[in-house]
Amino acid sequence: MDRQLGAADSVAADSVAASTFSEVVVDVQPSFNADVHSHLRHSRNSINSSASAADNKKGRWENLVLAYKTLGVVFGGLVTSPLYVYPSMPLKSPTEDDYLGIYSIMFWTLTLIGVVKYASIALKADDQGEENKSRLGKFFEKSILARRILLFIAMLGMCMLIGDGILTPAISVLSAMDGIRAPFPSVSKCSEALFADLGHFNRSSIQMAFLFTIYPSLVLTYAGQTAYLIRHPNDHEDGFYKFIPKSVYWPIFIIATLAAIVASQSLISATFSVIKQSVVLDYFPRVKVVHTSSNKEGEVYSPEVNYILMILCVAVILIFGEGKDIGNAFGVVVSLVMLITTILLTLVMIMIWRTPLLLVALYFLVFFTMEGVYVSAVFTKIPEGGWIPFAISFFLALIMFGWFNGRQKKIEYELTHKIDLERLGTLLSDPGVQRVPGLCFFYTNIHQDGLTPILGHYIKNMRSLHKVTIFTTLRYLLVPKVGPEERIIVRKLGLKGVYGCVIQYGYADTLNLEGNDFVNQVTDCLREHIEKYLDCLPSNSIDIQEEISALEEAKLSDVIHVRGKTRFYIGKNCKRFDRIMLAFYEVLHSNCRSALPALSVPLSQRIEVGMLYEA
């Protein structure tokens, strides 16, 4: 029973966490802000218009097809729960009243938590809400302790959900294969879970599948199991297979096994999505994320995460073997994730949805009380396998905290040692700094009020800067493809030969900076931008023509691409805790993927500038 709503938790917790903690990080220099925000708003409006038009075109049959697909992808773990709910219960000489009580708990859990909480409320949570500056919101802004507690709760929920992705294949397949022990008690088989990712679906298809298929089917299935067990009270350890008629036993066994294999990927899909969102928000080391759809941003797959889940899943099966300990671990995971979802969803209601406080209080009291009872009950199972998710969560939380702490230290250093335009002008006015011929693309995240300190490090040591330098930021947007007119945003930065450029790309776009196409696109945009000044300021036509000529000359002279590579220097004055955490961060950083996407820049034109950040 503890495992019933695991798949629904994965979907809702994913949405709630995104809604609570998602943020738009604008890392562009002030002179860019107006242009970039204008383009971003235009892109989002186009996306929303396209999405609305597409939704209007979707017919009833398409939603039915999507609803059918959700049976395995979203509700896979839920529909296979009858395989192991009763067997995981430590019942001793159960009576008819015991079974009726258990079924009553199952029915109301599915009705209240499944229908009311998830299908009716939690699915409305996404990352498109606007924060309401309520008293609670202002409190979280002012209190760093409150923010850290909230961050810890969210991290615990995400870690538990990822742990669920490890345990789901194990319990699903083992429970399905228990059917082979009924006719052959001496046989004990360990089956390897199959991994796949089929992505996410729209809200209406999930609601349709749950309300009209999953919910009534589970209610009737549990009713049938309970009726059988009332007449055969001692068969609860194999309550699913015992009440199947012998004539259809093997067909049902095959269907159950195949359903368990499909179910194993439901939480794995959620794990891919949660880790992807954590990477975007800088709470998890960067891993490879492959978008499996050209029109749905949520359909993602991570081969690295996939292999790690496979290894951990097989390890859990080999270590624990029987399904009871894994079932106890499920009870802890699912109950805690449900409780954390309730807490986060309450905050969403207050801070984003602006729900009346009376309704919020009613929701919180009902579901927090119910799920609090479940959590208190499963805590007794910690010595009997319930410690497994805590061990997994502790390991994952250590990785997330180590990465987050290191990234925060890096951001603090960069903000403290940023290079603003005034400082850049001072560096370039030094007689010892030469402006060498050529065109330089300097890749950097341009902060709101300055440039990366790597720029100052580069100028001080190289004693030079190219005559035409374009500070380039690559911006990832949650759209399939960015239109040609919105892909490149350029602007003069007020210094001679110094420009800014933001390149926007979607998840279905291919970034290829090889050859002259990219260089020509950027320089053409720059030329058009400079020529606008010719129309506005005809008196400065000579200076503008010289600027265009200098741009063309630099492009013909030489083109290089410069990107930074940073590490922490852990000095003697660094505290022991910071030493350990930063050393751990460096291990993670050296083994994760680069923050910049793979750029097909020729090696002869590529330069990496290393810099040590003093901790």
Coordinates of C-alpha atoms in Angstrom, one line a residue:
M1 CA 0.0 0.0 0.0
D2 CA 2.9 2.3 0.7
R3 CA 4.0 2.0 -2.9
Q4 CA 0.7 2.8 -4.5
L5 CA 1.2 6.4 -5.5
G6 CA 4.9 6.3 -6.4
A7 CA 4.5 7.1 -10.0
A8 CA 2.0 9.9 -9.4
D9 CA 4.5 11.3 -6.8
S10 CA 7.2 11.3 -9.5
V11 CA 5.1 13.4 -11.8
A12 CA 3.8 15.8 -9.1
A13 CA 7.0 16.2 -7.2
D14 CA 8.8 17.0 -10.5
S15 CA 6.3 19.7 -11.3
V16 CA 6.1 21.1 -7.8
A17 CA 9.9 21.3 -7.4
A18 CA 10.1 23.1 -10.7
S19 CA 7.4 25.5 -9.8
T20 CA 8.9 26.3 -6.4
F21 CA 12.5 26.7 -7.3
S22 CA 12.7 27.5 -11.0
E23 CA 14.2 30.9 -11.8
V24 CA 15.3 32.9 -14.8
V25 CA 19.0 33.8 -14.6
V26 CA 19.8 36.9 -16.6
D27 CA 23.5 36.9 -17.1
V28 CA 23.9 39.7 -19.5
Q29 CA 25.6 43.1 -19.2
P30 CA 23.2 46.0 -18.6
S31 CA 23.4 47.4 -22.1
F32 CA 22.1 44.1 -23.3
N33 CA 19.1 43.8 -20.9
A34 CA 16.5 45.6 -23.0
D35 CA 17.3 43.8 -26.2
V36 CA 17.6 40.4 -24.7
H37 CA 14.5 40.6 -22.6
S38 CA 12.6 41.9 -25.7
H39 CA 13.8 38.9 -27.7
L40 CA 13.0 36.5 -24.9
R41 CA 9.5 37.8 -24.4
H42 CA 9.0 37.6 -28.2
S43 CA 10.2 34.0 -28.2
R44 CA 8.0 33.0 -25.3
N45 CA 5.0 34.7 -26.7
S46 CA 5.6 32.9 -30.0
I47 CA 6.0 29.6 -28.1
N48 CA 2.8 30.1 -26.1
S49 CA 0.8 31.1 -29.2
S50 CA 2.1 28.0 -31.1
A51 CA 1.4 25.8 -28.1
S52 CA -2.1 27.1 -27.8
A53 CA -2.7 26.6 -31.5
A54 CA -1.3 23.1 -31.3
D55 CA -3.5 22.3 -28.2
N56 CA -6.5 23.5 -30.0
K57 CA -5.8 21.3 -33.0
K58 CA -5.4 18.2 -30.8
G59 CA -8.5 16.1 -31.1
R60 CA -10.0 13.7 -28.7
W61 CA -8.4 10.7 -30.3
E62 CA -4.9 12.2 -29.9
N63 CA -5.5 12.7 -26.2
L64 CA -6.8 9.1 -26.0
V65 CA -3.5 7.9 -27.6
L66 CA -1.5 9.9 -25.2
A67 CA -3.6 8.7 -22.3
Y68 CA -2.9 5.1 -23.4
K69 CA 0.9 5.8 -23.4
T70 CA 0.8 7.2 -19.9
L71 CA -0.3 3.8 -18.6
G72 CA 3.3 2.6 -18.8
V73 CA 5.4 5.7 -18.7
V74 CA 3.6 7.7 -15.9
F75 CA 1.6 5.0 -14.1
G76 CA 3.8 2.0 -14.7
G77 CA 4.8 1.6 -11.0
L78 CA 1.2 2.3 -9.9
V79 CA -0.5 -0.3 -12.0
T80 CA 1.9 -3.1 -10.9
S81 CA 1.5 -2.3 -7.2
P82 CA -1.0 -5.2 -6.7
L83 CA 1.9 -7.5 -7.3
Y84 CA 3.6 -6.5 -4.0
V85 CA 1.3 -4.5 -1.8
Y86 CA -0.2 -7.4 0.2
P87 CA 3.1 -9.5 0.2
S88 CA 5.0 -6.6 1.7
M89 CA 2.7 -6.4 4.7
P90 CA 3.8 -8.2 7.9
L91 CA 0.5 -9.8 8.7
K92 CA 0.1 -12.5 11.4
S93 CA -3.2 -14.4 11.5
P94 CA -5.2 -11.7 9.8
T95 CA -8.9 -11.6 10.2
E96 CA -11.8 -10.4 7.9
D97 CA -11.8 -7.1 9.8
D98 CA -8.1 -6.7 9.2
Y99 CA -8.5 -7.1 5.5
L100 CA -11.5 -4.8 5.3
G101 CA -9.6 -2.2 7.2
I102 CA -6.6 -2.5 4.9
Y103 CA -8.9 -2.2 1.8
S104 CA -10.5 0.8 3.3
I105 CA -7.1 2.5 3.7
M106 CA -6.2 1.6 0.1
F107 CA -9.5 3.0 -1.2
W108 CA -9.3 6.3 0.6
T109 CA -5.6 6.7 -0.1
L110 CA -6.3 6.3 -3.8
T111 CA -9.3 8.6 -3.7
L112 CA -7.9 11.4 -1.6
I113 CA -4.2 11.4 -2.5
G114 CA -4.6 10.1 -6.1
V115 CA -7.8 11.8 -7.3
V116 CA -7.9 14.9 -5.2
K117 CA -4.3 15.8 -4.5
Y118 CA -2.5 14.7 -7.6
A119 CA -5.0 14.5 -10.5
S120 CA -6.9 17.6 -9.4
I121 CA -4.3 19.9 -7.7
A122 CA -0.7 18.9 -8.1
L123 CA -0.7 18.5 -11.9
K124 CA -1.5 22.2 -12.2
A125 CA 1.9 23.1 -10.7
D126 CA 4.5 24.0 -13.3
D127 CA 7.4 26.4 -13.8
Q128 CA 5.3 29.1 -15.6
G129 CA 3.9 30.8 -12.5
E130 CA 4.8 34.2 -11.3
E131 CA 5.9 34.6 -7.7
N132 CA 3.5 36.6 -5.5
K133 CA 5.4 39.0 -3.2
S134 CA 3.4 37.9 -0.2
R135 CA 4.5 38.0 3.4
L136 CA 5.7 34.5 3.1
G137 CA 7.6 35.3 0.0
K138 CA 9.3 38.3 1.6
F139 CA 10.1 36.2 4.7
F140 CA 12.0 33.6 2.5
E141 CA 13.8 36.5 0.8
K142 CA 15.0 37.9 4.1
S143 CA 15.7 34.8 6.0
I144 CA 18.7 32.8 4.8
L145 CA 18.0 30.1 7.4
A146 CA 14.4 29.6 6.0
R147 CA 15.8 29.4 2.4
R148 CA 18.4 26.8 3.5
I149 CA 15.7 24.7 5.2
L150 CA 13.5 24.9 2.1
L151 CA 16.5 23.9 0.0
F152 CA 17.2 21.0 2.2
I153 CA 13.5 19.8 2.0
A154 CA 13.5 20.1 -1.8
M155 CA 16.9 18.3 -2.1
L156 CA 15.6 15.5 0.2
G157 CA 12.6 15.1 -2.0
M158 CA 14.6 15.0 -5.2
C159 CA 17.1 12.5 -3.7
M160 CA 14.3 10.3 -2.5
L161 CA 12.7 10.4 -5.9
I162 CA 16.0 9.5 -7.6
G163 CA 16.3 6.6 -5.1
D164 CA 12.9 5.5 -6.1
G165 CA 14.1 5.2 -9.6
I166 CA 16.7 2.8 -8.3
L167 CA 14.2 0.7 -6.3
T168 CA 11.3 0.6 -8.8
P169 CA 12.9 -1.8 -11.3
A170 CA 14.0 -4.1 -8.5
I171 CA 10.7 -4.4 -6.7
S172 CA 8.6 -4.5 -9.9
V173 CA 10.5 -7.3 -11.7
L174 CA 11.1 -9.3 -8.5
S175 CA 7.4 -9.2 -7.6
A176 CA 6.4 -10.2 -11.1
M177 CA 8.9 -13.1 -11.0
D178 CA 7.5 -14.3 -7.7
G179 CA 4.8 -15.9 -9.8
I180 CA 7.2 -18.5 -10.9
R181 CA 7.6 -19.7 -7.3
A182 CA 4.0 -20.7 -6.9
P183 CA 4.2 -23.7 -9.2
F184 CA 7.9 -24.1 -8.6
P185 CA 8.7 -23.1 -5.0
S186 CA 12.4 -24.1 -5.3
V187 CA 13.1 -21.6 -8.1
S188 CA 14.4 -18.2 -7.2
K189 CA 15.3 -16.0 -10.1
C190 CA 16.9 -12.5 -10.2
S191 CA 15.8 -10.5 -13.2
E192 CA 17.6 -7.4 -14.6
A193 CA 15.4 -4.4 -15.1
L194 CA 15.1 -2.9 -18.6
F195 CA 15.6 0.9 -18.9
A196 CA 13.9 3.2 -21.3
D197 CA 12.6 6.7 -21.4
L198 CA 9.5 7.8 -23.3
G199 CA 9.1 11.3 -22.0
H200 CA 6.2 13.3 -20.6
F201 CA 2.6 14.0 -21.6
N202 CA 0.1 16.7 -21.3
R203 CA -2.1 17.3 -18.2
S204 CA -5.4 16.2 -19.8
S205 CA -4.0 12.8 -20.9
I206 CA -2.6 12.0 -17.5
Q207 CA -5.9 13.0 -15.8
M208 CA -7.9 11.0 -18.3
A209 CA -5.8 7.9 -17.9
F210 CA -5.9 8.0 -14.1
L211 CA -9.5 8.9 -13.5
F212 CA -11.1 6.6 -16.1
T213 CA -8.6 3.7 -16.2
I214 CA -6.1 3.5 -13.4
Y215 CA -8.3 4.5 -10.5
P216 CA -11.3 2.2 -11.2
S217 CA -9.0 -0.7 -12.2
L218 CA -7.0 -0.5 -8.9
V219 CA -10.1 -0.2 -6.8
L220 CA -11.6 -3.3 -8.4
T221 CA -8.3 -5.2 -8.3
Y222 CA -7.7 -4.6 -4.6
A223 CA -11.3 -5.4 -3.9
G224 CA -10.9 -8.7 -5.7
Q225 CA -7.6 -9.5 -3.8
T226 CA -9.2 -8.6 -0.5
A227 CA -12.3 -10.7 -1.2
Y228 CA -10.0 -13.7 -2.0
L229 CA -7.9 -13.2 1.1
I230 CA -10.9 -13.0 3.4
R231 CA -11.7 -16.5 2.3
H232 CA -8.0 -17.6 2.3
P233 CA -6.5 -15.4 5.1
N234 CA -3.1 -17.1 5.1
D235 CA -2.3 -16.5 1.4
H236 CA -1.4 -12.8 1.8
E237 CA 2.3 -13.4 1.0
D238 CA 1.3 -14.3 -2.5
G239 CA -2.1 -12.6 -2.7
F240 CA -1.9 -11.8 -6.4
Y241 CA -1.0 -15.0 -8.0
K242 CA -3.0 -17.2 -5.7
F243 CA -6.4 -15.8 -6.7
I244 CA -5.7 -16.2 -10.5
P245 CA -7.5 -19.2 -12.0
K246 CA -5.2 -22.0 -13.1
S247 CA -6.4 -21.9 -16.7
V248 CA -5.1 -18.3 -17.2
Y249 CA -2.2 -18.4 -14.7
W250 CA 0.6 -18.4 -17.3
P251 CA -0.8 -15.8 -19.6
I252 CA -1.4 -13.5 -16.6
F253 CA 2.1 -14.3 -15.4
I254 CA 3.6 -13.2 -18.7
I255 CA 1.5 -10.1 -18.8
A256 CA 2.5 -9.2 -15.3
T257 CA 6.2 -9.7 -16.0
L258 CA 6.0 -7.5 -19.1
A259 CA 4.0 -4.9 -17.3
A260 CA 6.7 -4.9 -14.5
I261 CA 9.4 -4.3 -17.1
V262 CA 7.5 -1.4 -18.6
A263 CA 6.8 -0.1 -15.1
S264 CA 10.5 0.0 -14.2
Q265 CA 11.0 2.9 -16.6
S266 CA 8.3 5.2 -15.2
L267 CA 10.4 6.4 -12.2
I268 CA 13.5 6.3 -14.4
S269 CA 11.8 8.8 -16.7
A270 CA 11.1 11.0 -13.8
T271 CA 14.7 10.6 -12.6
F272 CA 16.0 11.8 -16.0
S273 CA 13.6 14.8 -15.8
V274 CA 14.5 15.7 -12.1
I275 CA 18.2 15.5 -12.8
K276 CA 17.9 17.6 -15.9
Q277 CA 16.1 20.3 -14.1
S278 CA 18.6 20.1 -11.2
V279 CA 21.4 20.6 -13.8
V280 CA 19.7 23.6 -15.3
L281 CA 19.3 25.2 -11.8
D282 CA 22.9 24.4 -11.0
Y283 CA 22.1 21.9 -8.2
F284 CA 23.7 18.9 -9.8
P285 CA 26.9 18.2 -11.8
R286 CA 26.5 18.6 -15.5
V287 CA 25.6 15.3 -17.3
K288 CA 24.8 14.6 -20.9
V289 CA 21.1 15.2 -21.6
V290 CA 19.6 14.0 -24.9
H291 CA 16.3 15.4 -26.1
T292 CA 14.5 12.6 -27.7
S293 CA 11.8 14.8 -29.2
S294 CA 12.1 17.8 -31.5
N295 CA 8.9 19.4 -30.2
K296 CA 8.6 18.3 -26.5
E297 CA 11.2 19.8 -24.2
G298 CA 10.4 17.4 -21.4
E299 CA 11.3 14.2 -23.3
V300 CA 14.9 13.7 -22.2
Y301 CA 17.3 10.8 -21.7
S302 CA 20.7 10.8 -20.0
P303 CA 22.9 7.8 -20.9
E304 CA 25.3 8.4 -17.9
V305 CA 22.5 8.5 -15.4
N306 CA 20.9 5.5 -17.1
Y307 CA 24.0 3.3 -16.6
I308 CA 24.5 4.5 -13.0
L309 CA 20.8 3.6 -12.2
M310 CA 21.3 0.1 -13.8
I311 CA 24.4 -0.6 -11.7
L312 CA 22.8 0.5 -8.5
C313 CA 19.5 -1.4 -9.3
V314 CA 21.4 -4.6 -9.9
A315 CA 23.4 -4.1 -6.7
V316 CA 20.3 -3.7 -4.6
I317 CA 18.8 -6.9 -6.1
L318 CA 22.1 -8.9 -5.5
I319 CA 22.5 -7.6 -1.9
F320 CA 18.9 -7.9 -0.7
G321 CA 17.5 -10.6 -3.0
E322 CA 14.1 -10.9 -1.4
G323 CA 11.5 -8.3 -2.1
K324 CA 10.4 -7.6 1.5
D325 CA 13.3 -5.4 2.5
I326 CA 13.0 -3.5 -0.8
G327 CA 9.3 -3.1 -0.2
N328 CA 10.0 -1.6 3.2
A329 CA 12.4 0.8 1.5
F330 CA 9.6 1.7 -0.9
G331 CA 7.3 2.6 2.0
V332 CA 9.8 5.1 3.4
V333 CA 10.5 6.6 0.0
V334 CA 7.0 7.1 -1.2
S335 CA 5.6 8.3 2.2
L336 CA 8.4 10.9 2.5
V337 CA 8.0 12.1 -1.1
M338 CA 4.2 12.4 -0.6
L339 CA 4.8 14.5 2.5
I340 CA 7.4 16.7 0.9
T341 CA 5.2 17.2 -2.1
T342 CA 2.4 18.4 0.3
I343 CA 4.7 20.9 1.9
L344 CA 6.1 22.3 -1.3
L345 CA 2.6 22.4 -2.9
T346 CA 1.4 24.4 0.1
L347 CA 4.1 27.0 -0.6
V348 CA 3.1 27.1 -4.3
M349 CA -0.5 27.7 -3.3
I350 CA 0.5 30.7 -1.1
M351 CA 3.3 32.3 -3.1
I352 CA 2.4 31.6 -6.7
W353 CA -1.3 30.6 -7.0
R354 CA -2.5 33.1 -4.4
T355 CA -5.0 30.6 -3.1
P356 CA -7.3 31.7 -0.2
L357 CA -5.7 30.9 3.1
L358 CA -8.7 29.0 4.3
L359 CA -8.4 26.5 1.4
V360 CA -4.7 26.3 1.9
A361 CA -5.1 25.5 5.5
L362 CA -7.8 22.8 4.7
Y363 CA -5.5 21.2 2.1
F364 CA -2.5 21.2 4.4
L365 CA -4.3 19.9 7.5
V366 CA -5.9 17.0 5.6
F367 CA -3.0 15.7 3.6
F368 CA -0.2 16.6 6.1
T369 CA -2.1 14.7 8.8
M370 CA -2.8 11.7 6.6
E371 CA 0.7 11.4 5.2
G372 CA 2.3 12.2 8.5
V373 CA 0.6 9.1 9.9
Y374 CA 2.0 7.1 7.0
V375 CA 5.5 8.4 7.6
S376 CA 5.4 7.7 11.3
A377 CA 4.3 4.1 10.5
V378 CA 7.0 3.3 7.9
F379 CA 9.7 4.7 10.2
T380 CA 9.4 1.5 12.2
K381 CA 10.7 -0.3 9.1
I382 CA 14.0 1.5 8.9
P383 CA 16.0 -1.4 10.5
E384 CA 14.3 -3.9 8.0
G385 CA 15.4 -2.3 4.8
G386 CA 14.0 1.2 5.3
W387 CA 17.5 2.6 5.7
I388 CA 18.3 1.9 2.0
P389 CA 16.6 5.1 0.6
F390 CA 18.3 7.2 3.4
A391 CA 21.7 5.8 2.4
I392 CA 21.0 6.5 -1.3
S393 CA 19.7 10.0 -0.5
F394 CA 22.6 10.8 1.8
F395 CA 25.0 10.0 -1.1
L396 CA 23.1 12.0 -3.6
A397 CA 22.6 14.9 -1.2
L398 CA 26.3 15.0 -0.6
I399 CA 26.9 15.3 -4.4
M400 CA 24.2 18.0 -4.7
F401 CA 25.4 20.0 -1.7
G402 CA 29.1 19.7 -2.7
W403 CA 28.3 20.9 -6.2
F404 CA 26.0 23.7 -5.1
N405 CA 28.4 24.9 -2.5
G406 CA 31.3 25.0 -5.0
R407 CA 29.1 26.8 -7.6
Q408 CA 28.1 29.4 -5.0
K409 CA 31.8 30.0 -4.1
K410 CA 32.6 30.4 -7.8
I411 CA 29.8 32.9 -8.3
E412 CA 30.8 34.9 -5.2
Y413 CA 34.4 35.1 -6.5
E414 CA 33.3 36.2 -9.9
L415 CA 31.0 38.9 -8.5
T416 CA 33.8 40.2 -6.3
H417 CA 36.4 40.3 -9.0
K418 CA 34.2 41.1 -12.0
I419 CA 35.5 43.3 -14.8
D420 CA 33.1 46.1 -15.7
L421 CA 33.3 48.3 -18.7
E422 CA 35.1 51.1 -16.8
R423 CA 37.7 48.6 -15.6
L424 CA 38.1 47.2 -19.1
G425 CA 38.7 50.6 -20.5
T426 CA 41.4 51.2 -17.9
L427 CA 43.1 47.9 -18.8
L428 CA 43.0 48.7 -22.5
S429 CA 44.4 52.3 -22.0
D430 CA 47.6 50.8 -20.5
P431 CA 50.4 51.6 -23.1
G432 CA 51.7 48.1 -22.6
V433 CA 48.5 46.5 -23.8
Q434 CA 48.5 46.0 -27.6
R435 CA 45.5 45.7 -29.8
V436 CA 46.6 42.9 -32.1
P437 CA 45.1 42.3 -35.6
G438 CA 42.3 39.8 -35.9
L439 CA 38.8 38.9 -34.7
C440 CA 38.4 37.3 -31.2
F441 CA 35.2 35.5 -29.9
F442 CA 35.7 35.6 -26.1
Y443 CA 33.1 33.1 -24.6
T444 CA 31.9 34.2 -21.2
N445 CA 28.8 34.5 -19.2
I446 CA 28.3 38.2 -19.1
H447 CA 27.0 39.2 -15.7
Q448 CA 24.5 41.9 -15.1
D449 CA 27.1 44.4 -13.9
G450 CA 30.4 43.0 -15.3
L451 CA 32.4 40.5 -17.2
T452 CA 34.2 37.4 -16.0
P453 CA 37.5 37.9 -14.1
I454 CA 39.2 35.6 -16.7
L455 CA 39.1 38.6 -19.0
G456 CA 41.3 40.6 -16.7
H457 CA 43.6 37.6 -16.2
Y458 CA 43.9 37.2 -19.9
I459 CA 44.8 40.9 -20.6
K460 CA 47.3 41.2 -17.8
N461 CA 49.2 38.1 -18.8
M462 CA 48.9 38.3 -22.6
R463 CA 49.3 42.1 -22.6
S464 CA 47.1 42.2 -25.6
L465 CA 43.5 42.1 -26.9
H466 CA 42.4 41.7 -30.5
K467 CA 41.3 44.8 -32.4
V468 CA 37.8 43.4 -32.7
T469 CA 36.7 41.4 -29.7
I470 CA 33.2 40.0 -29.4
F471 CA 32.2 38.8 -25.9
T472 CA 29.9 35.9 -26.7
T473 CA 27.3 34.3 -24.5
L474 CA 25.5 31.1 -25.4
R475 CA 22.0 31.1 -24.1
Y476 CA 19.9 27.9 -23.9
L477 CA 16.1 28.4 -24.3
L478 CA 13.3 26.0 -23.6
V479 CA 12.1 25.9 -27.2
P480 CA 12.8 23.4 -30.0
K481 CA 14.4 25.9 -32.4
V482 CA 15.2 29.6 -32.3
G483 CA 14.3 31.5 -35.4
P484 CA 17.1 33.0 -37.5
E485 CA 16.0 36.6 -36.6
E486 CA 16.3 35.8 -32.9
R487 CA 19.3 33.6 -32.9
I488 CA 22.0 36.3 -32.7
I489 CA 21.7 39.5 -30.6
V490 CA 24.6 42.0 -30.9
R491 CA 25.4 45.4 -29.4
K492 CA 28.3 47.9 -29.1
L493 CA 29.7 48.1 -25.6
G494 CA 31.0 51.6 -25.8
L495 CA 34.7 50.8 -26.3
K496 CA 36.5 50.8 -29.6
G497 CA 36.3 47.4 -31.3
V498 CA 34.5 45.8 -28.3
Y499 CA 31.1 44.3 -28.8
G500 CA 28.7 41.9 -27.1
C501 CA 26.9 39.0 -28.6
V502 CA 24.2 36.6 -27.3
I503 CA 23.6 33.4 -29.3
Q504 CA 20.3 31.8 -28.4
Y505 CA 19.6 28.2 -29.3
G506 CA 16.9 25.6 -28.5
Y507 CA 17.1 22.0 -27.5
A508 CA 16.6 20.8 -31.1
D509 CA 19.2 23.2 -32.5
T510 CA 22.7 22.1 -33.5
L511 CA 25.5 24.5 -32.5
N512 CA 28.1 24.3 -35.2
L513 CA 30.7 27.1 -35.1
E514 CA 32.9 25.4 -37.7
G515 CA 33.8 27.2 -40.9
N516 CA 32.9 30.8 -41.9
D517 CA 29.1 30.5 -41.7
F518 CA 29.0 31.4 -38.0
V519 CA 31.6 34.2 -38.3
N520 CA 29.8 35.6 -41.3
Q521 CA 26.4 35.5 -39.5
V522 CA 27.8 37.4 -36.4
T523 CA 29.7 40.0 -38.5
D524 CA 26.7 40.6 -40.7
C525 CA 24.6 41.2 -37.7
L526 CA 27.2 43.6 -36.3
R527 CA 27.4 45.4 -39.6
E528 CA 23.7 45.9 -39.7
H529 CA 23.8 47.1 -36.1
I530 CA 26.6 49.6 -36.8
E531 CA 24.8 50.9 -40.0
K532 CA 21.8 51.8 -37.8
Y533 CA 24.0 54.5 -36.3
L534 CA 24.7 55.8 -39.8
D535 CA 21.1 56.4 -40.3
C536 CA 20.6 58.0 -36.9
L537 CA 23.9 60.0 -36.8
P538 CA 24.8 60.9 -40.4
S539 CA 27.4 63.4 -39.1
N540 CA 29.5 60.5 -37.8
S541 CA 29.4 58.6 -41.1
I542 CA 33.2 58.6 -41.5
D543 CA 33.8 57.0 -38.0
I544 CA 31.1 54.5 -38.7
Q545 CA 32.6 53.6 -42.1
E546 CA 36.0 53.1 -40.5
E547 CA 34.4 50.9 -37.8
I548 CA 32.8 48.7 -40.6
S549 CA 36.2 48.6 -42.5
A550 CA 38.0 47.6 -39.2
L551 CA 35.5 44.7 -38.7
E552 CA 36.0 43.4 -42.2
E553 CA 39.8 43.7 -42.0
A554 CA 39.8 41.8 -38.6
K555 CA 37.7 39.0 -40.1
L556 CA 40.1 38.6 -43.0
S557 CA 43.2 38.7 -40.8
D558 CA 42.5 36.0 -38.3
V559 CA 39.7 34.5 -36.2
I560 CA 40.2 32.8 -32.8
H561 CA 37.8 31.5 -30.1
V562 CA 38.8 32.0 -26.5
R563 CA 37.1 30.2 -23.6
G564 CA 38.0 30.1 -19.9
K565 CA 38.8 27.2 -17.6
T566 CA 38.8 27.8 -13.9
R567 CA 39.9 25.9 -10.8
F568 CA 39.9 26.7 -7.1
Y569 CA 43.2 27.3 -5.3
I570 CA 42.7 26.1 -1.7
G571 CA 45.0 28.3 0.4
K572 CA 46.3 27.8 4.0
N573 CA 43.7 30.3 5.3
C574 CA 40.8 28.2 4.1
K575 CA 38.8 26.5 6.8
R576 CA 38.9 22.7 7.0
F577 CA 35.3 22.3 6.1
D578 CA 35.7 24.5 3.0
R579 CA 38.9 22.6 2.1
I580 CA 37.1 19.3 2.1
M581 CA 34.0 20.6 0.2
L582 CA 36.0 22.5 -2.4
A583 CA 38.3 19.5 -3.0
F584 CA 35.2 17.4 -3.4
Y585 CA 33.7 20.0 -5.8
E586 CA 37.0 19.9 -7.9
V587 CA 36.6 16.1 -8.2
L588 CA 33.0 16.6 -9.4
H589 CA 34.0 19.5 -11.7
S590 CA 36.8 17.6 -13.3
N591 CA 34.6 14.6 -14.1
C592 CA 31.5 16.4 -15.3
R593 CA 30.7 17.9 -18.7
S594 CA 31.7 21.4 -19.7
A595 CA 29.2 24.3 -19.1
L596 CA 29.5 25.3 -22.7
P597 CA 28.0 23.0 -25.3
A598 CA 30.3 21.1 -27.6
L599 CA 31.5 23.6 -30.2
S600 CA 32.8 22.4 -33.5
V601 CA 35.6 25.0 -33.5
P602 CA 38.8 24.0 -35.4
L603 CA 41.6 23.2 -33.0
S604 CA 43.9 25.7 -34.7
Q605 CA 41.4 28.5 -33.7
R606 CA 40.7 27.4 -30.2
I607 CA 42.4 28.9 -27.1
E608 CA 41.7 27.9 -23.4
V609 CA 42.7 30.4 -20.7
G610 CA 43.2 28.8 -17.3
M611 CA 42.7 30.7 -14.0
L612 CA 42.9 29.8 -10.3
Y613 CA 40.2 31.2 -8.1
E614 CA 41.5 31.7 -4.6
A615 CA 39.2 30.2 -2.0

